[in-house]
């Protein structure tokens, strides 16, 4: 209970169109995490999120919600190697892409040099081809899932945006993120 008469509650992100899309993208990244685990299990070859990278694109729908594409995965699981996955932007376009989610078996949720460059280049390209999307693309994230036994769910998701300093860890996404109603 807030008793301070001068307290002003923070604005509801669901009330602002751009903030709503970003809020829904965070929720979609959290919702997509179990799909990465399921994809690994479905391969029946010993693949897990600790030995192979999995990836999904996020996209906006006409109703303002954000969905995710079917997860894809990196090359075959080989003892001592971690096959990475390359984003093909399959299932999304410059008009609806809202970021992506992939895992890092290493446990480091920072973007690699190549991932950072690809992400920034993609943001620039989509901003150029769809200038009306610039306000939301400024906040789109490359989400990275890392396994973490200390987390209640056993993993954490971090959002790396254009504003995340290079080679720094983006903020953790609320693990209970829910889309706007």
XYZ file of N, CA, C and O in Angstrom, residues 51-156:
424
model
N 24.700 -28.358 -24.813
C 25.678 -28.833 -25.802
C 25.349 -28.445 -27.240
O 26.038 -28.864 -28.162
N 24.307 -27.651 -27.418
C 23.916 -27.264 -28.779
C 23.132 -25.958 -28.718
O 22.385 -25.735 -27.766
N 23.283 -25.114 -29.732
C 22.501 -23.874 -29.782
C 21.195 -24.089 -30.536
O 21.154 -24.783 -31.551
N 20.157 -23.442 -30.011
C 18.824 -23.451 -30.618
C 18.383 -22.003 -30.776
O 18.824 -21.123 -30.030
N 17.494 -21.755 -31.719
C 17.175 -20.382 -32.112
C 15.730 -20.268 -32.582
O 15.212 -21.169 -33.233
N 15.106 -19.130 -32.286
C 13.798 -18.806 -32.832
C 13.703 -17.299 -33.061
O 14.286 -16.519 -32.309
N 13.004 -16.909 -34.113
C 12.722 -15.501 -34.383
C 11.412 -15.114 -33.706
O 10.487 -15.934 -33.606
N 11.325 -13.868 -33.279
C 10.089 -13.319 -32.730
C 9.470 -12.409 -33.791
O 10.197 -11.742 -34.532
N 8.155 -12.387 -33.853
C 7.490 -11.554 -34.858
C 6.190 -10.987 -34.304
O 5.543 -11.602 -33.456
N 5.836 -9.802 -34.780
C 4.585 -9.181 -34.338
C 3.449 -9.668 -35.227
O 3.622 -9.913 -36.426
N 2.305 -9.813 -34.604
C 1.085 -10.212 -35.307
C 0.200 -8.981 -35.497
O 0.393 -7.964 -34.836
N -0.782 -9.094 -36.357
C -1.682 -7.974 -36.650
C -2.415 -7.480 -35.406
O -2.713 -6.294 -35.292
N -2.673 -8.376 -34.450
C -3.418 -7.980 -33.244
C -2.528 -7.357 -32.170
O -2.984 -7.035 -31.077
N -1.215 -7.183 -32.459
C -0.296 -6.575 -31.500
C 0.429 -7.574 -30.624
O 1.356 -7.213 -29.902
N 0.038 -8.826 -30.680
C 0.747 -9.843 -29.909
C 2.041 -10.200 -30.634
O 2.244 -9.834 -31.792
N 2.920 -10.900 -29.950
C 4.198 -11.314 -30.528
C 4.302 -12.828 -30.414
O 4.064 -13.407 -29.352
N 4.628 -13.464 -31.526
C 4.797 -14.907 -31.553
C 6.233 -15.271 -31.847
O 7.106 -14.403 -31.945
N 6.481 -16.567 -32.004
C 7.829 -17.034 -32.323
C 7.754 -18.152 -33.347
O 6.757 -18.874 -33.429
N 8.810 -18.262 -34.138
C 8.876 -19.275 -35.181
C 9.297 -20.616 -34.589
O 9.781 -20.679 -33.455
N 9.151 -21.681 -35.367
C 9.618 -22.987 -34.920
C 11.129 -22.916 -34.700
O 11.860 -22.389 -35.553
N 11.602 -23.428 -33.568
C 13.043 -23.373 -33.301
C 13.858 -24.157 -34.324
O 13.409 -25.190 -34.837
N 15.040 -23.636 -34.624
C 16.013 -24.334 -35.451
C 17.235 -24.599 -34.572
O 17.306 -24.108 -33.446
N 18.181 -25.377 -35.088
C 19.326 -25.742 -34.257
C 20.595 -25.788 -35.077
O 20.568 -25.896 -36.293
N 21.724 -25.699 -34.362
C 23.038 -25.774 -34.987
C 23.383 -27.204 -35.348
O 22.668 -28.135 -35.000
N 24.486 -27.376 -36.025
C 24.939 -28.677 -36.500
C 24.882 -29.785 -35.467
O 24.481 -29.568 -34.337
N 25.277 -30.981 -35.847
C 25.153 -32.134 -34.955
C 25.955 -31.973 -33.664
O 27.001 -31.332 -33.654
N 25.413 -32.546 -32.605
C 26.106 -32.515 -31.318
C 27.347 -33.398 -31.413
O 27.250 -34.574 -31.740
N 28.504 -32.810 -31.182
C 29.777 -33.529 -31.246
C 30.475 -33.317 -29.910
O 30.594 -32.185 -29.439
N 30.920 -34.400 -29.302
C 31.595 -34.308 -28.009
C 32.722 -33.291 -28.064
O 33.553 -33.322 -28.963
N 32.713 -32.338 -27.126
C 33.776 -31.344 -27.040
C 33.571 -30.128 -27.925
O 34.375 -29.211 -27.908
N 32.503 -30.099 -28.733
C 32.218 -28.959 -29.590
C 30.796 -28.466 -29.329
O 29.920 -29.245 -28.962
N 30.578 -27.186 -29.529
C 29.246 -26.615 -29.383
C 28.854 -26.008 -30.728
O 29.306 -24.917 -31.079
N 28.045 -26.736 -31.508
C 27.635 -26.183 -32.799
C 26.731 -24.962 -32.586
O 25.783 -25.014 -31.819
N 27.079 -23.878 -33.266
C 26.232 -22.700 -33.136
C 25.171 -22.715 -34.235
O 25.216 -23.509 -35.153
N 24.228 -21.818 -34.111
C 23.134 -21.733 -35.063
C 23.177 -20.356 -35.715
O 23.542 -19.369 -35.076
N 22.845 -20.309 -36.972
C 22.864 -19.062 -37.722
C 21.432 -18.641 -38.022
O 20.639 -19.438 -38.533
N 21.107 -17.388 -37.719
C 19.767 -16.874 -37.984
C 19.575 -16.683 -39.480
O 20.318 -15.965 -40.128
N 18.532 -17.309 -40.007
C 18.197 -17.158 -41.422
C 17.046 -16.173 -41.611
O 16.672 -15.886 -42.736
N 16.486 -15.672 -40.534
C 15.321 -14.785 -40.566
C 14.152 -15.442 -41.284
O 13.293 -14.773 -41.831
N 14.139 -16.757 -41.258
C 13.049 -17.520 -41.849
C 11.782 -17.322 -41.021
O 11.820 -17.362 -39.795
N 10.683 -17.111 -41.696
C 9.400 -16.957 -41.014
C 9.102 -15.545 -40.557
O 8.062 -15.309 -39.950
N 10.012 -14.605 -40.822
C 9.787 -13.208 -40.444
C 10.178 -12.315 -41.613
O 10.830 -12.751 -42.554
N 9.775 -11.066 -41.512
C 10.141 -10.087 -42.538
C 10.551 -8.792 -41.849
O 10.403 -8.644 -40.626
N 11.023 -7.855 -42.633
C 11.408 -6.562 -42.070
C 10.208 -5.820 -41.494
O 10.368 -4.922 -40.680
N 9.015 -6.231 -41.877
C 7.799 -5.572 -41.396
C 7.315 -6.114 -40.058
O 6.525 -5.461 -39.375
N 7.783 -7.323 -39.667
C 7.233 -7.903 -38.434
C 8.270 -8.455 -37.453
O 7.927 -8.890 -36.359
N 9.556 -8.443 -37.802
C 10.584 -9.007 -36.920
C 10.659 -8.214 -35.619
O 10.748 -6.993 -35.622
N 10.621 -8.926 -34.492
C 10.664 -8.294 -33.166
C 11.814 -8.834 -32.318
O 11.759 -8.794 -31.102
N 12.856 -9.342 -32.976
C 14.004 -9.851 -32.252
C 14.121 -11.354 -32.383
O 13.475 -11.976 -33.219
N 14.945 -11.944 -31.562
C 15.151 -13.383 -31.614
C 15.581 -13.888 -30.246
O 15.937 -13.107 -29.367
N 15.506 -15.187 -30.086
C 15.943 -15.859 -28.858
C 16.820 -17.027 -29.262
O 16.452 -17.803 -30.146
N 17.975 -17.118 -28.636
C 18.798 -18.309 -28.802
C 19.516 -18.574 -27.482
O 19.549 -17.726 -26.602
N 20.031 -19.763 -27.352
C 20.727 -20.123 -26.118
C 22.231 -20.110 -26.329
O 22.712 -20.217 -27.456
N 22.946 -19.944 -25.234
C 24.402 -20.061 -25.220
C 24.770 -21.183 -24.261
O 24.635 -21.026 -23.042
N 25.212 -22.320 -24.770
C 25.615 -23.418 -23.894
C 26.727 -23.035 -22.922
O 26.851 -23.632 -21.853
N 27.511 -22.019 -23.253
C 28.623 -21.597 -22.400
C 28.157 -20.993 -21.082
O 28.931 -20.899 -20.134
N 26.908 -20.523 -21.035
C 26.412 -19.854 -19.842
C 26.656 -18.352 -19.846
O 26.251 -17.648 -18.932
N 27.309 -17.841 -20.877
C 27.583 -16.411 -21.013
C 26.506 -15.808 -21.915
O 26.437 -16.123 -23.104
N 25.675 -14.936 -21.367
C 24.542 -14.378 -22.114
C 24.905 -13.143 -22.931
O 24.036 -12.525 -23.534
N 26.182 -12.784 -22.966
C 26.587 -11.671 -23.833
C 26.613 -12.152 -25.283
O 26.889 -13.325 -25.552
N 26.348 -11.240 -26.204
C 26.426 -11.587 -27.617
C 27.884 -11.705 -28.042
O 28.727 -10.909 -27.620
N 28.174 -12.703 -28.883
C 29.515 -12.821 -29.446
C 29.725 -11.668 -30.429
O 28.773 -10.977 -30.808
N 30.949 -11.477 -30.868
C 31.239 -10.423 -31.847
C 30.376 -10.591 -33.095
O 29.771 -9.634 -33.582
N 30.321 -11.805 -33.611
C 29.531 -12.065 -34.816
C 28.052 -11.837 -34.589
O 27.361 -11.277 -35.458
N 27.543 -12.278 -33.444
C 26.120 -12.070 -33.138
C 25.807 -10.586 -33.004
O 24.776 -10.117 -33.493
N 26.696 -9.857 -32.322
C 26.486 -8.415 -32.153
C 26.435 -7.727 -33.521
O 25.528 -6.943 -33.801
N 27.401 -8.037 -34.382
C 27.443 -7.411 -35.702
C 26.213 -7.760 -36.532
O 25.625 -6.891 -37.178
N 25.821 -9.023 -36.511
C 24.630 -9.441 -37.256
C 23.396 -8.725 -36.737
O 22.582 -8.224 -37.520
N 23.251 -8.655 -35.428
C 22.092 -8.005 -34.807
C 22.029 -6.522 -35.183
O 20.995 -6.028 -35.640
N 23.124 -5.807 -35.020
C 23.149 -4.369 -35.328
C 22.906 -4.141 -36.819
O 22.156 -3.232 -37.212
N 23.518 -4.954 -37.676
C 23.293 -4.818 -39.115
C 21.842 -5.084 -39.489
O 21.272 -4.399 -40.342
N 21.234 -6.083 -38.841
C 19.838 -6.394 -39.137
C 18.930 -5.248 -38.696
O 18.012 -4.861 -39.415
N 19.190 -4.694 -37.507
C 18.407 -3.542 -37.049
C 18.532 -2.381 -38.035
O 17.529 -1.737 -38.379
N 19.732 -2.123 -38.492
C 19.960 -1.026 -39.435
C 19.237 -1.274 -40.753
O 18.601 -0.373 -41.308
N 19.324 -2.500 -41.249
C 18.664 -2.829 -42.519
C 17.149 -2.706 -42.385
O 16.498 -2.096 -43.230
N 16.582 -3.269 -41.333
C 15.133 -3.213 -41.166
C 14.655 -1.782 -40.902
O 13.573 -1.399 -41.326
N 15.470 -0.985 -40.217
C 15.119 0.423 -39.998
C 15.131 1.197 -41.313
O 14.312 2.094 -41.516
N 16.052 0.843 -42.198
C 16.133 1.525 -43.491
C 14.977 1.136 -44.412
O 14.416 1.984 -45.111
N 14.615 -0.149 -44.398
C 13.543 -0.603 -45.288
C 12.156 -0.329 -44.720
O 11.193 -0.301 -45.474
N 12.057 -0.142 -43.420
C 10.775 0.133 -42.769
C 10.938 1.289 -41.793
O 10.881 1.091 -40.571
N 11.133 2.511 -42.280
C 11.387 3.643 -41.381
C 10.270 3.893 -40.372
O 10.542 4.414 -39.288
N 9.068 3.488 -40.685
C 7.960 3.657 -39.735
C 8.128 2.785 -38.495
O 7.505 3.034 -37.465
N 9.003 1.797 -38.552
C 9.245 0.897 -37.419
C 10.410 1.338 -36.546
O 10.711 0.692 -35.540
N 11.087 2.399 -36.899
C 12.275 2.816 -36.142
C 12.026 2.950 -34.643
O 12.869 2.520 -33.851
N 10.908 3.548 -34.196
C 10.714 3.672 -32.738
C 10.743 2.328 -32.009
O 11.328 2.212 -30.940
N 10.138 1.295 -32.579
C 10.154 -0.006 -31.896
C 11.464 -0.748 -32.134
O 11.957 -1.433 -31.244
N 12.051 -0.617 -33.324
C 13.312 -1.309 -33.594
C 14.443 -0.798 -32.714
O 15.411 -1.523 -32.467
N 14.323 0.419 -32.210
C 15.322 0.945 -31.277
C 15.377 0.127 -29.979
O 16.358 0.192 -29.243
N 14.323 -0.639 -29.706
C 14.235 -1.373 -28.442
C 14.148 -2.887 -28.623
O 14.052 -3.617 -27.639
N 14.168 -3.354 -29.871
C 14.121 -4.794 -30.137
C 15.376 -5.434 -29.562
O 16.435 -4.806 -29.524
N 15.273 -6.684 -29.137
C 16.388 -7.350 -28.473
C 16.778 -8.662 -29.146
O 15.946 -9.339 -29.748
N 18.043 -8.982 -29.002
C 18.545 -10.328 -29.249
C 18.575 -10.963 -27.862
O 19.400 -10.608 -27.025
N 17.622 -11.839 -27.598
C 17.500 -12.477 -26.290
C 18.405 -13.703 -26.250
O 18.469 -14.469 -27.217
N 19.101 -13.874 -25.134
C 19.978 -15.030 -24.964
C 19.563 -15.779 -23.704
O 19.487 -15.198 -22.618
N 19.298 -17.058 -23.873
C 18.935 -17.941 -22.766
C 20.194 -18.663 -22.313
O 20.932 -19.206 -23.147
N 20.431 -18.659 -21.012
C 21.535 -19.419 -20.436
C 21.002 -20.274 -19.290
O 20.114 -19.854 -18.550
N 21.530 -21.470 -19.188
C 21.155 -22.348 -18.084
C 21.745 -21.794 -16.796
O 22.877 -21.305 -16.783
N 20.973 -21.847 -15.725
C 21.420 -21.323 -14.432
C 20.679 -22.077 -13.339
O 19.489 -21.842 -13.109
N 21.378 -22.988 -12.685
C 20.758 -23.818 -11.646
C 20.240 -22.997 -10.476
O 19.372 -23.449 -9.736
N 20.746 -21.779 -10.283
C 20.286 -20.950 -9.164
C 18.969 -20.237 -9.463
O 18.363 -19.648 -8.573
N 18.531 -20.292 -10.694
C 17.259 -19.671 -11.082
C 16.118 -20.653 -10.829
O 16.281 -21.860 -11.042
N 14.958 -20.169 -10.388
C 13.837 -21.071 -10.125
C 13.453 -21.937 -11.327
O 13.012 -23.066 -11.162
N 13.633 -21.426 -12.535
C 13.273 -22.186 -13.732
C 14.452 -22.978 -14.297
O 14.294 -23.724 -15.253
N 15.644 -22.732 -13.764
C 16.827 -23.418 -14.258
C 17.497 -22.690 -15.413
O 18.466 -23.187 -15.977
N 16.982 -21.536 -15.764
C 17.578 -20.737 -16.834
C 17.220 -19.273 -16.630
O 16.317 -18.935 -15.868
N 17.963 -18.424 -17.326
C 17.693 -16.983 -17.347
C 17.710 -16.521 -18.802
O 18.415 -17.098 -19.627
